Structures are given as C-alpha cells and as structure tokens.
Amino acid sequence: MALFLIYFSGLQGNSCTRVSYPTRTMCVLQGTSVNISCTYSHPPDATLNSTYWFKWRANQEPSDLQSDSEYEGRAEYPVEETGRSTLRITDLRVTDSAEYRFTFKTSHYKWKSILHGTTLTVTGLRVEVTPVATVTEGQRVTLTCITSCPLADKPSYIWYQNNGPVTGSENPKNQLVLDPVGLQHAGNYSCSVRNYPHLRSPEETLTVQCTMTLQGNDDWTVTCTSSNVCSVRGSTVDISCTFKYPEKQHDLSTTVLETLWFTKEDRNQKPVDLLSDADYTGRVESSCGEISCIGSSCNRKCTLSITDLRQSDSAVYNFRFKTNQPGGEHTANPGVALTVTDLQVKVSRRDGWSIYLECDSMCGNPPIIWYWNGQYVGQARSYGDYINSIDSFSCAVEGYERLHSPSVCKSTPSLSTATHEVNNFRVTKIGQIKYQNQL
C-alpha cells in the first residue's frame, strides 16, 4: 500500500501545514461502499473553521461533496476528529470514478494544494469466455470474471450457471475451467465477489455443440422451440422439442426406441432420465405427439412439463432420442436453458414523499400485476405511490396471480391521504374510505 504525502510548509515558523493520504489509488466494486481517509495538520495557534471533501474537476472551484446532487444521500463524513477525516461513499457508481481531495480552512489559511489526492476507480464485473462462447463438447473452456482494475484484498469469486451457484466454484482465482466441457455445461454464466453475491455480472451464454455427426445431412435433427426459458418459482413450464429422422435407411425401417429428457449425466457419462431423477419426483411429465411422415422423413414433437418450479430447477434441459439405426442416438443442440426466478419488489427511486417501485423478475418484461394491502390495483411495469406507514405492496406475473412476491412494507411518516397510480387508475385512501376513479 503506497503512502502519498502532500505538504505545504512554513507559515508559522517551524510549524507545518499538510494533508496526507494513506492510499493513493483504490479499485472498488460497483454497488458497494468505500472509505477514503486522510490526516492533516495546521499551526497550533490557528482555529479550524471548516473541513470538507470534494471531487476534483479541472478549472472548477471545489465544493463540498455532501452538497453535490450527484452524491445526495450517498456521501458522508463518519470520522471527523482533529487531524483526521474520512469520506464514505455508498452505493458506488461507475461515474464516481474520480480523484477525491480534502480541504480545510483555518482562521489564518485555506488549504489549496495542487498535488493529487486519492484516485478512485469503480468497476463492474463481466464474464469472458475463452476460446469462444460456442464450442464442441470435449474442448477446454475457461471463463474469466473480469474487472477494469485489480480489486483490493484479493477477493474470492463465485460462479453461477443459469442463476444457480456452481458447486465448488468459490476460488481466490477469477477463473472457472471446464475441461473437458460437456453438454451439461451449456447455459448462462455469471460471477460475483464473495460477500457481495447480489452484485453479479451480466450473464454470458456458453453454447456446447454435440460432436455426433448426423449422417452427413439434415435427415437427423432435433430442434427446440426456444433455447432460453424463464419462469417464476412455483409455476409450471412446458419445454418442447421436435425430432426428425429418415423413415428408412440402409434398407432398414427406422423405429424410435427411446426418448428422454436430462440435465446431467452419471459416472459413465450416460444421461440421467428426468423421470427417474429424485430431484423431480412427482413434478415432471413427458409426452410425445403422433408421428408425422412426409416423403422419406418423419418427425415427432415431445414436451416436458415441470410443475411447482424451484430455483434449483435452473439448468440446461437436453432432449435425446434413440433409434434402431446404427449410431441412431441424437441430442438437441443446443438444449433449453431454464431460469427459475423469484419476484421481488424493489425501490427504483424516490421523489420527495413519492416512492417508485419495480417488480424484479429477471424474466425480461412480463405483464406485472400490483397489489396494495393484498388488494388488486392494476397492471404496470412500475408503481408510483405516496406510501402510508401501514401500507404493504406485492406483485405477480399475469396468469400466476397466486404467486405473489413477498410483501414489502415501507415505514414513512403517516399521511392523511395516500394516492396510488397504476396505468390510468388512481386509488385515493382517506381515513378508512377508499375510492377508485378512472383518470
């Protein structure tokens, strides 16, 4: 750790006026907090009138960071004592990357050093896949959790596949090595730093292709309706794939011997049928439609239904069929990446007494329904409200109204009138009387 000293000398005999910053540069994760500190001194016969921190900007007069609108509610001075000061910034943003300096004013002097203070770099996380994001099973794949600068304290990293933690992935190194990579490794990957699991990187998709050659033509194919599916915990999901095969090959009529869905393989690298997987007992059904043959090709659609979804169900679902033809086992490529998520009400912003809420589902932008004190209010992506201290709010995805998010109660000074706006409806509560009017 570098020691960086700034001196200004000699106004009072042998006395010294100075400011010193124990840390010259800092690299901190976006969304966390940081403490930037310094020590300072001035002649003993001078009276200290004021102290503050500022963000250095070229050709601009310094201003107290606590009065800067960019830092409203996020900048504070938790340590203020003679000769020592600390700046604390919470909920760090990338735009907070800058040089921060301290200044003070005495009855005789105002500190105006042109030397540097502490330079802060705020970084997010991102995933890089090497050699490429689309590979063939059996290759070596390295996923790296990258920051724009080296984080302090050499943190450990945690990896997630399809929103679930990868077993045994916590490691001081920022890499996850898949060697050899298999079909079960396909999916969406993200990373986080230990102690901050909620601050994950954006997801990066790894596609793993099967090494099997489908007879040199497109007579043998498996295609799925979607490569990515997102559903709410507790709901039901249907995943469908259609497979195609030649009606006859090498003077042998083709017979389908087996169809199965799987997410993992056993020790012998054989697919584990979901219908016999203990993790899915009583929650999965597989059905296939009629065989349809046109010309020399036949096709059939199979559907997997999973009920009472759990977050542990987040995985890549692969479909395989087996025939009586030589080399007649074929697997969907790619499989279907399922993400199971909870709903969560979050405060997106505040505006005076108004609170704006969002329903976070990680499933894109599904139609959201809002509930106020357990009662239906309306449909909207976000919700703006003057909130009473006894009010509670929850949300649900349309079609799954019984699967509410956890209720959120916001304690604020009680208001005699609370106005609730969703889409074009306004609900006004006065005392115990409630009115609903079309705007």
CSV table of C-alpha atoms in Angstrom, one decimal:
chain,number,residue,atom,x,y,z
A,1,MET,CA,0.0,0.0,0.0
A,2,ALA,CA,1.6,3.3,-1.1
A,3,LEU,CA,1.9,6.3,1.2
A,4,PHE,CA,1.3,9.6,-0.5
A,5,LEU,CA,2.1,12.8,1.3
A,6,ILE,CA,1.1,16.4,0.4
A,7,TYR,CA,3.0,19.2,2.1
A,8,PHE,CA,2.6,22.9,2.4
A,9,SER,CA,5.2,24.3,4.7
A,10,GLY,CA,6.3,27.1,6.9
A,11,LEU,CA,3.6,29.7,7.6
A,12,GLN,CA,4.2,29.6,11.3
A,13,GLY,CA,7.9,29.4,12.0
A,14,ASN,CA,8.8,25.7,12.1
A,15,SER,CA,5.1,24.6,12.1
A,16,CYS,CA,3.9,22.7,9.1
A,17,THR,CA,0.6,22.7,7.3
A,18,ARG,CA,0.0,19.4,5.4
A,19,VAL,CA,-2.5,16.8,4.2
A,20,SER,CA,-1.5,13.2,3.7
A,21,TYR,CA,-3.5,10.4,2.0
A,22,PRO,CA,-2.5,6.9,3.2
A,23,THR,CA,-3.8,5.3,-0.1
A,24,ARG,CA,-3.0,6.8,-3.5
A,25,THR,CA,-5.3,4.7,-5.7
A,26,MET,CA,-8.3,2.5,-4.9
A,27,CYS,CA,-10.3,0.0,-7.0
A,28,VAL,CA,-13.8,-0.8,-5.7
A,29,LEU,CA,-16.7,-2.8,-6.9
A,30,GLN,CA,-19.8,-1.1,-8.2
A,31,GLY,CA,-22.7,-1.1,-5.8
A,32,THR,CA,-20.5,-1.4,-2.7
A,33,SER,CA,-19.2,1.3,-0.3
A,34,VAL,CA,-15.7,2.9,0.1
A,35,ASN,CA,-13.9,4.8,2.9
A,36,ILE,CA,-11.3,7.3,1.7
A,37,SER,CA,-9.3,8.9,4.6
A,38,CYS,CA,-6.6,11.4,5.2
A,39,THR,CA,-4.7,13.1,8.0
A,40,TYR,CA,-3.9,16.8,8.2
A,41,SER,CA,-2.2,19.3,10.4
A,42,HIS,CA,-2.0,23.1,10.8
A,43,PRO,CA,-0.2,25.5,13.1
A,44,PRO,CA,-1.5,25.2,16.7
A,45,ASP,CA,-2.3,28.8,17.1
A,46,ALA,CA,-4.8,28.7,14.2
A,47,THR,CA,-8.5,27.9,14.7
A,48,LEU,CA,-10.0,25.3,12.5
A,49,ASN,CA,-13.2,26.7,10.8
A,50,SER,CA,-14.3,24.1,8.3
A,51,THR,CA,-13.4,20.9,6.6
A,52,TYR,CA,-14.8,19.0,3.6
A,53,TRP,CA,-14.1,16.6,0.7
A,54,PHE,CA,-14.5,17.4,-2.9
A,55,LYS,CA,-14.3,15.7,-6.3
A,56,TRP,CA,-11.5,17.3,-8.2
A,57,ARG,CA,-12.6,18.8,-11.6
A,58,ALA,CA,-10.2,20.8,-13.8
A,59,ASN,CA,-10.8,24.5,-13.8
A,60,GLN,CA,-13.6,24.3,-11.3
A,61,GLU,CA,-13.8,25.6,-7.7
A,62,PRO,CA,-14.1,22.8,-5.2
A,63,SER,CA,-17.4,22.3,-3.5
A,64,ASP,CA,-18.5,20.2,-0.5
A,65,LEU,CA,-19.3,16.7,-1.8
A,66,GLN,CA,-22.2,16.4,0.7
A,67,SER,CA,-24.0,19.3,-1.2
A,68,ASP,CA,-23.3,17.8,-4.7
A,69,SER,CA,-26.5,16.5,-6.2
A,70,GLU,CA,-24.7,13.5,-7.7
A,71,TYR,CA,-23.9,12.3,-4.2
A,72,GLU,CA,-27.2,13.1,-2.5
A,73,GLY,CA,-27.7,10.7,0.3
A,74,ARG,CA,-24.5,8.8,-0.5
A,75,ALA,CA,-21.6,10.9,0.8
A,76,GLU,CA,-20.9,11.3,4.5
A,77,TYR,CA,-18.0,12.0,6.9
A,78,PRO,CA,-18.3,9.3,9.5
A,79,VAL,CA,-14.9,10.1,11.1
A,80,GLU,CA,-14.4,13.8,11.9
A,81,GLU,CA,-11.8,14.4,14.6
A,82,THR,CA,-8.9,16.8,14.9
A,83,GLY,CA,-6.2,15.9,12.4
A,84,ARG,CA,-8.2,13.1,10.7
A,85,SER,CA,-11.1,12.9,8.3
A,86,THR,CA,-12.9,10.1,6.3
A,87,LEU,CA,-15.1,10.3,3.3
A,88,ARG,CA,-17.6,7.5,2.9
A,89,ILE,CA,-19.4,6.9,-0.4
A,90,THR,CA,-22.2,4.3,-0.5
A,91,ASP,CA,-24.0,2.6,-3.5
A,92,LEU,CA,-21.0,3.3,-5.7
A,93,ARG,CA,-21.5,4.0,-9.4
A,94,VAL,CA,-19.1,3.9,-12.3
A,95,THR,CA,-19.5,7.6,-12.7
A,96,ASP,CA,-18.0,8.0,-9.2
A,97,SER,CA,-14.6,7.1,-10.6
A,98,ALA,CA,-12.6,10.3,-10.0
A,99,GLU,CA,-9.9,11.9,-7.8
A,100,TYR,CA,-11.0,13.0,-4.3
A,101,ARG,CA,-9.3,15.6,-2.3
A,102,PHE,CA,-9.7,17.1,1.2
A,103,THR,CA,-9.5,20.7,2.1
A,104,PHE,CA,-9.8,22.7,5.4
A,105,LYS,CA,-9.9,26.3,6.4
A,106,THR,CA,-8.5,28.0,9.5
A,107,SER,CA,-8.6,31.5,10.9
A,108,HIS,CA,-5.3,32.2,9.0
A,109,TYR,CA,-5.3,29.9,6.0
A,110,LYS,CA,-7.2,27.8,3.4
A,111,TRP,CA,-5.6,24.6,2.1
A,112,LYS,CA,-5.3,24.9,-1.7
A,113,SER,CA,-2.7,22.3,-2.7
A,114,ILE,CA,-2.4,21.4,-6.4
A,115,LEU,CA,-1.0,18.0,-5.6
A,116,HIS,CA,-3.0,14.8,-6.1
A,117,GLY,CA,-5.4,13.2,-3.6
A,118,THR,CA,-6.9,9.7,-3.8
A,119,THR,CA,-7.9,8.4,-7.2
A,120,LEU,CA,-11.0,6.0,-7.0
A,121,THR,CA,-11.9,3.6,-9.8
A,122,VAL,CA,-15.3,2.0,-9.6
A,123,THR,CA,-15.7,-1.2,-11.7
A,124,GLY,CA,-18.3,-3.7,-12.6
A,125,LEU,CA,-17.9,-7.4,-13.3
A,126,ARG,CA,-18.1,-9.1,-16.7
A,127,VAL,CA,-17.6,-12.7,-17.9
A,128,GLU,CA,-15.2,-13.5,-20.8
A,129,VAL,CA,-15.3,-17.0,-22.4
A,130,THR,CA,-12.1,-18.4,-24.0
A,131,PRO,CA,-11.6,-19.6,-26.7
A,132,VAL,CA,-15.1,-18.7,-27.8
A,133,ALA,CA,-18.7,-18.8,-26.5
A,134,THR,CA,-19.7,-21.6,-28.9
A,135,VAL,CA,-17.6,-24.8,-28.5
A,136,THR,CA,-17.8,-28.5,-29.2
A,137,GLU,CA,-18.1,-31.0,-26.3
A,138,GLY,CA,-14.7,-32.3,-25.2
A,139,GLN,CA,-12.9,-29.0,-25.6
A,140,ARG,CA,-11.3,-26.9,-22.8
A,141,VAL,CA,-13.2,-23.8,-21.9
A,142,THR,CA,-12.1,-21.0,-19.5
A,143,LEU,CA,-14.5,-18.5,-18.1
A,144,THR,CA,-12.8,-15.4,-16.5
A,145,CYS,CA,-14.5,-12.9,-14.2
A,146,ILE,CA,-13.0,-9.6,-15.3
A,147,THR,CA,-12.8,-6.1,-13.7
A,148,SER,CA,-11.4,-2.9,-15.2
A,149,CYS,CA,-8.8,-2.7,-12.4
A,150,PRO,CA,-7.4,-5.1,-9.7
A,151,LEU,CA,-9.8,-5.2,-6.7
A,152,ALA,CA,-8.3,-4.7,-3.3
A,153,ASP,CA,-7.9,-7.5,-0.7
A,154,LYS,CA,-7.7,-10.3,-3.4
A,155,PRO,CA,-11.3,-11.4,-3.2
A,156,SER,CA,-12.7,-14.9,-3.8
A,157,TYR,CA,-15.1,-15.3,-6.8
A,158,ILE,CA,-18.3,-17.3,-7.0
A,159,TRP,CA,-19.7,-18.6,-10.3
A,160,TYR,CA,-23.3,-19.2,-11.3
A,161,GLN,CA,-24.8,-21.3,-14.1
A,162,ASN,CA,-28.4,-20.5,-15.0
A,163,ASN,CA,-28.8,-18.4,-11.8
A,164,GLY,CA,-27.7,-21.2,-9.5
A,165,PRO,CA,-24.2,-21.4,-7.9
A,166,VAL,CA,-21.7,-23.8,-9.4
A,167,THR,CA,-20.7,-26.4,-6.8
A,168,GLY,CA,-17.2,-25.9,-5.5
A,169,SER,CA,-16.6,-22.8,-7.7
A,170,GLU,CA,-15.6,-20.4,-4.9
A,171,ASN,CA,-11.9,-19.7,-5.5
A,172,PRO,CA,-9.4,-16.9,-5.0
A,173,LYS,CA,-8.7,-17.1,-8.7
A,174,ASN,CA,-11.2,-15.4,-11.1
A,175,GLN,CA,-11.4,-18.3,-13.5
A,176,LEU,CA,-13.7,-21.3,-14.0
A,177,VAL,CA,-12.2,-24.0,-16.1
A,178,LEU,CA,-14.4,-26.6,-17.8
A,179,ASP,CA,-12.1,-29.4,-19.1
A,180,PRO,CA,-13.5,-31.3,-20.9
A,181,VAL,CA,-16.7,-29.3,-21.5
A,182,GLY,CA,-19.9,-31.3,-21.9
A,183,LEU,CA,-23.5,-30.7,-22.9
A,184,GLN,CA,-24.4,-30.3,-19.2
A,185,HIS,CA,-22.1,-27.2,-19.1
A,186,ALA,CA,-24.2,-25.3,-21.7
A,187,GLY,CA,-26.1,-22.3,-20.3
A,188,ASN,CA,-25.8,-18.8,-18.9
A,189,TYR,CA,-22.9,-17.9,-16.6
A,190,SER,CA,-22.3,-15.0,-14.3
A,191,CYS,CA,-19.9,-14.3,-11.5
A,192,SER,CA,-19.8,-12.3,-8.2
A,193,VAL,CA,-17.3,-11.5,-5.5
A,194,ARG,CA,-17.6,-13.3,-2.1
A,195,ASN,CA,-19.6,-11.2,0.4
A,196,TYR,CA,-21.4,-9.5,-2.5
A,197,PRO,CA,-23.5,-12.3,-4.1
A,198,HIS,CA,-26.2,-9.8,-5.1
A,199,LEU,CA,-23.8,-7.8,-7.2
A,200,ARG,CA,-23.4,-10.3,-10.1
A,201,SER,CA,-22.0,-9.7,-13.6
A,202,PRO,CA,-24.2,-9.7,-16.7
A,203,GLU,CA,-24.7,-13.3,-18.0
A,204,GLU,CA,-22.7,-14.7,-20.8
A,205,THR,CA,-24.1,-17.7,-22.7
A,206,LEU,CA,-22.0,-20.8,-23.3
A,207,THR,CA,-23.2,-23.0,-26.2
A,208,VAL,CA,-21.9,-26.6,-26.3
A,209,GLN,CA,-22.4,-28.5,-29.6
A,210,CYS,CA,-22.6,-32.2,-29.8
A,211,THR,CA,-19.7,-34.0,-31.5
A,212,MET,CA,-22.0,-36.5,-33.2
A,213,THR,CA,-22.3,-36.1,-37.0
A,214,LEU,CA,-26.0,-36.6,-38.1
A,215,GLN,CA,-25.3,-38.9,-41.0
A,216,GLY,CA,-23.7,-36.1,-43.1
A,217,ASN,CA,-27.1,-34.5,-43.9
A,218,ASP,CA,-30.1,-32.9,-42.2
A,219,ASP,CA,-32.2,-36.1,-42.2
A,220,TRP,CA,-31.5,-36.4,-38.4
A,221,THR,CA,-32.2,-33.2,-36.4
A,222,VAL,CA,-33.5,-32.2,-33.0
A,223,THR,CA,-34.8,-28.6,-32.7
A,224,CYS,CA,-36.4,-27.0,-29.7
A,225,THR,CA,-39.0,-24.2,-29.6
A,226,SER,CA,-36.7,-21.9,-27.6
A,227,SER,CA,-33.1,-22.0,-26.4
A,228,ASN,CA,-33.9,-19.9,-23.3
A,229,VAL,CA,-36.9,-20.1,-21.0
A,230,CYS,CA,-37.6,-18.0,-17.8
A,231,SER,CA,-40.3,-18.9,-15.3
A,232,VAL,CA,-41.4,-17.8,-11.9
A,233,ARG,CA,-40.8,-20.1,-8.9
A,234,GLY,CA,-43.9,-22.2,-8.1
A,235,SER,CA,-45.3,-22.0,-11.6
A,236,THR,CA,-45.4,-24.7,-14.4
A,237,VAL,CA,-43.3,-24.7,-17.5
A,238,ASP,CA,-43.5,-26.7,-20.8
A,239,ILE,CA,-40.4,-27.3,-22.9
A,240,SER,CA,-40.9,-28.8,-26.3
A,241,CYS,CA,-38.5,-30.2,-28.9
A,242,THR,CA,-39.2,-31.8,-32.3
A,243,PHE,CA,-37.0,-34.5,-33.8
A,244,LYS,CA,-36.7,-35.6,-37.4
A,245,TYR,CA,-35.4,-38.8,-38.8
A,246,PRO,CA,-35.4,-40.8,-42.1
A,247,GLU,CA,-38.3,-43.3,-42.4
A,248,LYS,CA,-35.9,-45.8,-43.9
A,249,GLN,CA,-32.1,-46.1,-44.1
A,250,HIS,CA,-29.9,-48.8,-45.4
A,251,ASP,CA,-33.0,-50.9,-46.3
A,252,LEU,CA,-34.0,-50.8,-42.6
A,253,SER,CA,-37.2,-49.1,-41.5
A,254,THR,CA,-36.4,-46.7,-38.6
A,255,THR,CA,-38.0,-47.4,-35.2
A,256,VAL,CA,-37.8,-44.9,-32.3
A,257,LEU,CA,-36.8,-47.0,-29.3
A,258,GLU,CA,-36.5,-44.3,-26.6
A,259,THR,CA,-37.0,-40.6,-25.9
A,260,LEU,CA,-35.7,-38.9,-22.7
A,261,TRP,CA,-35.0,-35.6,-21.1
A,262,PHE,CA,-32.0,-35.0,-18.9
A,263,THR,CA,-29.9,-32.3,-17.3
A,264,LYS,CA,-27.0,-34.3,-16.1
A,265,GLU,CA,-25.0,-37.5,-16.7
A,266,ASP,CA,-23.9,-40.4,-14.5
A,267,ARG,CA,-20.4,-41.5,-13.8
A,268,ASN,CA,-20.4,-43.4,-17.2
A,269,GLN,CA,-21.5,-40.2,-19.0
A,270,LYS,CA,-24.9,-41.6,-19.6
A,271,PRO,CA,-27.9,-39.2,-19.5
A,272,VAL,CA,-30.0,-39.5,-16.3
A,273,ASP,CA,-33.7,-39.6,-17.3
A,274,LEU,CA,-35.6,-36.8,-15.5
A,275,LEU,CA,-38.5,-39.2,-14.9
A,276,SER,CA,-36.2,-41.2,-12.6
A,277,ASP,CA,-34.3,-38.3,-11.1
A,278,ALA,CA,-35.1,-38.0,-7.4
A,279,ASP,CA,-34.9,-34.2,-7.6
A,280,TYR,CA,-38.0,-34.1,-9.8
A,281,THR,CA,-40.1,-36.9,-8.3
A,282,GLY,CA,-43.8,-36.2,-8.8
A,283,ARG,CA,-43.1,-32.9,-10.7
A,284,VAL,CA,-42.3,-34.0,-14.3
A,285,GLU,CA,-44.2,-35.5,-17.1
A,286,SER,CA,-43.0,-36.3,-20.7
A,287,SER,CA,-45.4,-36.7,-23.6
A,288,CYS,CA,-44.9,-37.1,-27.3
A,289,GLY,CA,-47.3,-36.4,-30.1
A,290,GLU,CA,-48.2,-38.5,-33.2
A,291,ILE,CA,-45.5,-39.4,-35.7
A,292,SER,CA,-45.9,-37.5,-38.9
A,293,CYS,CA,-44.2,-38.7,-42.1
A,294,ILE,CA,-43.9,-36.7,-45.3
A,295,GLY,CA,-42.0,-38.2,-48.2
A,296,SER,CA,-39.0,-40.1,-46.7
A,297,SER,CA,-38.8,-38.1,-43.5
A,298,CYS,CA,-40.7,-38.4,-40.2
A,299,ASN,CA,-40.9,-36.1,-37.3
A,300,ARG,CA,-42.4,-36.1,-33.8
A,301,LYS,CA,-42.9,-33.4,-31.1
A,302,CYS,CA,-42.2,-34.2,-27.4
A,303,THR,CA,-43.0,-32.0,-24.5
A,304,LEU,CA,-41.5,-31.9,-20.9
A,305,SER,CA,-43.8,-30.4,-18.2
A,306,ILE,CA,-42.3,-29.4,-14.8
A,307,THR,CA,-44.7,-28.3,-12.0
A,308,ASP,CA,-44.0,-26.4,-8.8
A,309,LEU,CA,-40.8,-24.9,-10.1
A,310,ARG,CA,-37.9,-24.4,-7.8
A,311,GLN,CA,-34.8,-22.3,-8.2
A,312,SER,CA,-32.7,-25.4,-8.2
A,313,ASP,CA,-34.5,-26.4,-11.4
A,314,SER,CA,-32.5,-23.8,-13.2
A,315,ALA,CA,-30.5,-25.8,-15.7
A,316,VAL,CA,-30.0,-26.7,-19.3
A,317,TYR,CA,-32.6,-29.3,-20.4
A,318,ASN,CA,-31.5,-31.7,-23.1
A,319,PHE,CA,-33.6,-34.0,-25.2
A,320,ARG,CA,-32.3,-37.2,-26.8
A,321,PHE,CA,-33.9,-39.9,-28.9
A,322,LYS,CA,-32.6,-43.4,-29.8
A,323,THR,CA,-33.5,-45.5,-32.9
A,324,ASN,CA,-32.6,-48.9,-34.2
A,325,GLN,CA,-30.3,-47.4,-36.9
A,326,PRO,CA,-26.5,-47.6,-36.4
A,327,GLY,CA,-25.4,-44.5,-34.5
A,328,GLY,CA,-29.0,-43.7,-34.0
A,329,GLU,CA,-28.8,-41.6,-30.8
A,330,HIS,CA,-29.2,-37.9,-31.3
A,331,THR,CA,-29.4,-35.0,-28.8
A,332,ALA,CA,-30.9,-31.5,-29.1
A,333,ASN,CA,-28.2,-28.9,-29.9
A,334,PRO,CA,-28.4,-26.6,-28.1
A,335,GLY,CA,-30.6,-27.6,-25.2
A,336,VAL,CA,-33.1,-25.4,-23.5
A,337,ALA,CA,-31.7,-23.1,-20.7
A,338,LEU,CA,-34.3,-22.7,-18.0
A,339,THR,CA,-34.1,-19.9,-15.4
A,340,VAL,CA,-36.3,-20.1,-12.4
A,341,THR,CA,-36.6,-16.8,-10.5
A,342,ASP,CA,-38.4,-15.2,-7.6
A,343,LEU,CA,-40.3,-12.0,-7.8
A,344,GLN,CA,-39.0,-9.1,-5.7
A,345,VAL,CA,-40.3,-5.6,-5.1
A,346,LYS,CA,-37.5,-3.0,-5.3
A,347,VAL,CA,-37.5,0.7,-4.8
A,348,SER,CA,-36.3,2.2,-8.0
A,349,ARG,CA,-36.2,5.8,-6.9
A,350,ARG,CA,-37.6,8.4,-4.5
A,351,ASP,CA,-39.0,11.8,-5.4
A,352,GLY,CA,-39.9,13.8,-2.3
A,353,TRP,CA,-42.6,11.8,-0.5
A,354,SER,CA,-43.2,9.6,-3.6
A,355,ILE,CA,-41.7,6.1,-3.8
A,356,TYR,CA,-41.4,4.3,-7.1
A,357,LEU,CA,-41.4,0.6,-7.1
A,358,GLU,CA,-40.4,-2.0,-9.6
A,359,CYS,CA,-41.2,-5.8,-9.8
A,360,ASP,CA,-37.9,-7.5,-10.5
A,361,SER,CA,-38.3,-11.0,-12.1
A,362,MET,CA,-35.1,-11.5,-14.2
A,363,CYS,CA,-37.5,-12.7,-16.9
A,364,GLY,CA,-37.4,-9.8,-19.3
A,365,ASN,CA,-40.6,-7.7,-19.2
A,366,PRO,CA,-43.6,-10.0,-18.4
A,367,PRO,CA,-47.0,-8.3,-17.7
A,368,ILE,CA,-46.9,-7.4,-14.0
A,369,ILE,CA,-49.9,-7.1,-11.6
A,370,TRP,CA,-49.7,-5.0,-8.4
A,371,TYR,CA,-51.4,-5.5,-5.1
A,372,TRP,CA,-51.8,-2.9,-2.4
A,373,ASN,CA,-52.5,-4.3,1.1
A,374,GLY,CA,-53.5,-7.6,-0.6
A,375,GLN,CA,-56.0,-6.0,-3.0
A,376,TYR,CA,-55.7,-5.9,-6.7
A,377,VAL,CA,-54.7,-2.4,-8.0
A,378,GLY,CA,-53.8,-2.8,-11.7
A,379,GLN,CA,-51.2,-3.8,-14.3
A,380,ALA,CA,-48.0,-1.9,-14.9
A,381,ARG,CA,-44.2,-2.3,-15.0
A,382,SER,CA,-43.6,0.2,-12.2
A,383,TYR,CA,-45.7,1.7,-9.4
A,384,GLY,CA,-45.6,5.3,-8.1
A,385,ASP,CA,-47.1,6.0,-4.7
A,386,TYR,CA,-47.3,8.2,-1.7
A,387,ILE,CA,-46.9,5.5,0.9
A,388,ASN,CA,-48.7,5.3,4.3
A,389,SER,CA,-46.8,3.7,7.1
A,390,ILE,CA,-49.1,0.8,7.3
A,391,ASP,CA,-49.2,0.0,3.6
A,392,SER,CA,-47.8,-3.1,2.0
A,393,PHE,CA,-47.1,-3.9,-1.7
A,394,SER,CA,-46.6,-7.1,-3.7
A,395,CYS,CA,-46.5,-8.0,-7.4
A,396,ALA,CA,-47.3,-11.1,-9.5
A,397,VAL,CA,-46.9,-12.1,-13.2
A,398,GLU,CA,-50.2,-12.1,-15.1
A,399,GLY,CA,-51.5,-15.6,-15.3
A,400,TYR,CA,-49.9,-16.6,-12.0
A,401,GLU,CA,-51.7,-14.2,-9.7
A,402,ARG,CA,-51.5,-16.7,-6.8
A,403,LEU,CA,-47.7,-16.5,-6.8
A,404,HIS,CA,-47.2,-13.1,-5.2
A,405,SER,CA,-43.8,-11.7,-4.4
A,406,PRO,CA,-43.0,-11.2,-0.7
A,407,SER,CA,-44.9,-8.2,0.6
A,408,VAL,CA,-42.9,-5.0,1.2
A,409,CYS,CA,-43.9,-2.5,3.8
A,410,LYS,CA,-42.4,0.9,3.8
A,411,SER,CA,-42.4,2.9,7.0
A,412,THR,CA,-42.7,6.6,6.4
A,413,PRO,CA,-44.5,9.4,8.3
A,414,SER,CA,-48.2,8.7,8.1
A,415,LEU,CA,-50.1,10.7,5.5
A,416,SER,CA,-53.8,11.5,5.8
A,417,THR,CA,-54.2,10.9,2.1
A,418,ALA,CA,-52.4,8.2,0.1
A,419,THR,CA,-52.7,8.4,-3.7
A,420,HIS,CA,-51.9,5.3,-5.8
A,421,GLU,CA,-51.4,5.4,-9.5
A,422,VAL,CA,-51.1,2.4,-11.8
A,423,ASN,CA,-51.5,2.9,-15.6
A,424,ASN,CA,-54.7,5.0,-15.9
A,425,PHE,CA,-56.2,4.2,-12.4
A,426,ARG,CA,-55.9,6.3,-9.3
A,427,VAL,CA,-56.8,5.0,-5.9
A,428,THR,CA,-57.1,7.5,-3.1
A,429,LYS,CA,-57.5,6.4,0.5
A,430,ILE,CA,-58.8,8.9,3.1
A,431,GLY,CA,-59.2,7.5,6.6
A,432,GLN,CA,-61.0,4.2,6.2
A,433,ILE,CA,-62.8,5.2,3.0
A,434,LYS,CA,-61.3,4.1,-0.4
A,435,TYR,CA,-62.3,5.5,-3.8
A,436,GLN,CA,-61.2,4.3,-7.2
A,437,ASN,CA,-61.6,6.6,-10.2
A,438,GLN,CA,-60.7,6.4,-13.9
A,439,LEU,CA,-58.2,9.1,-14.7
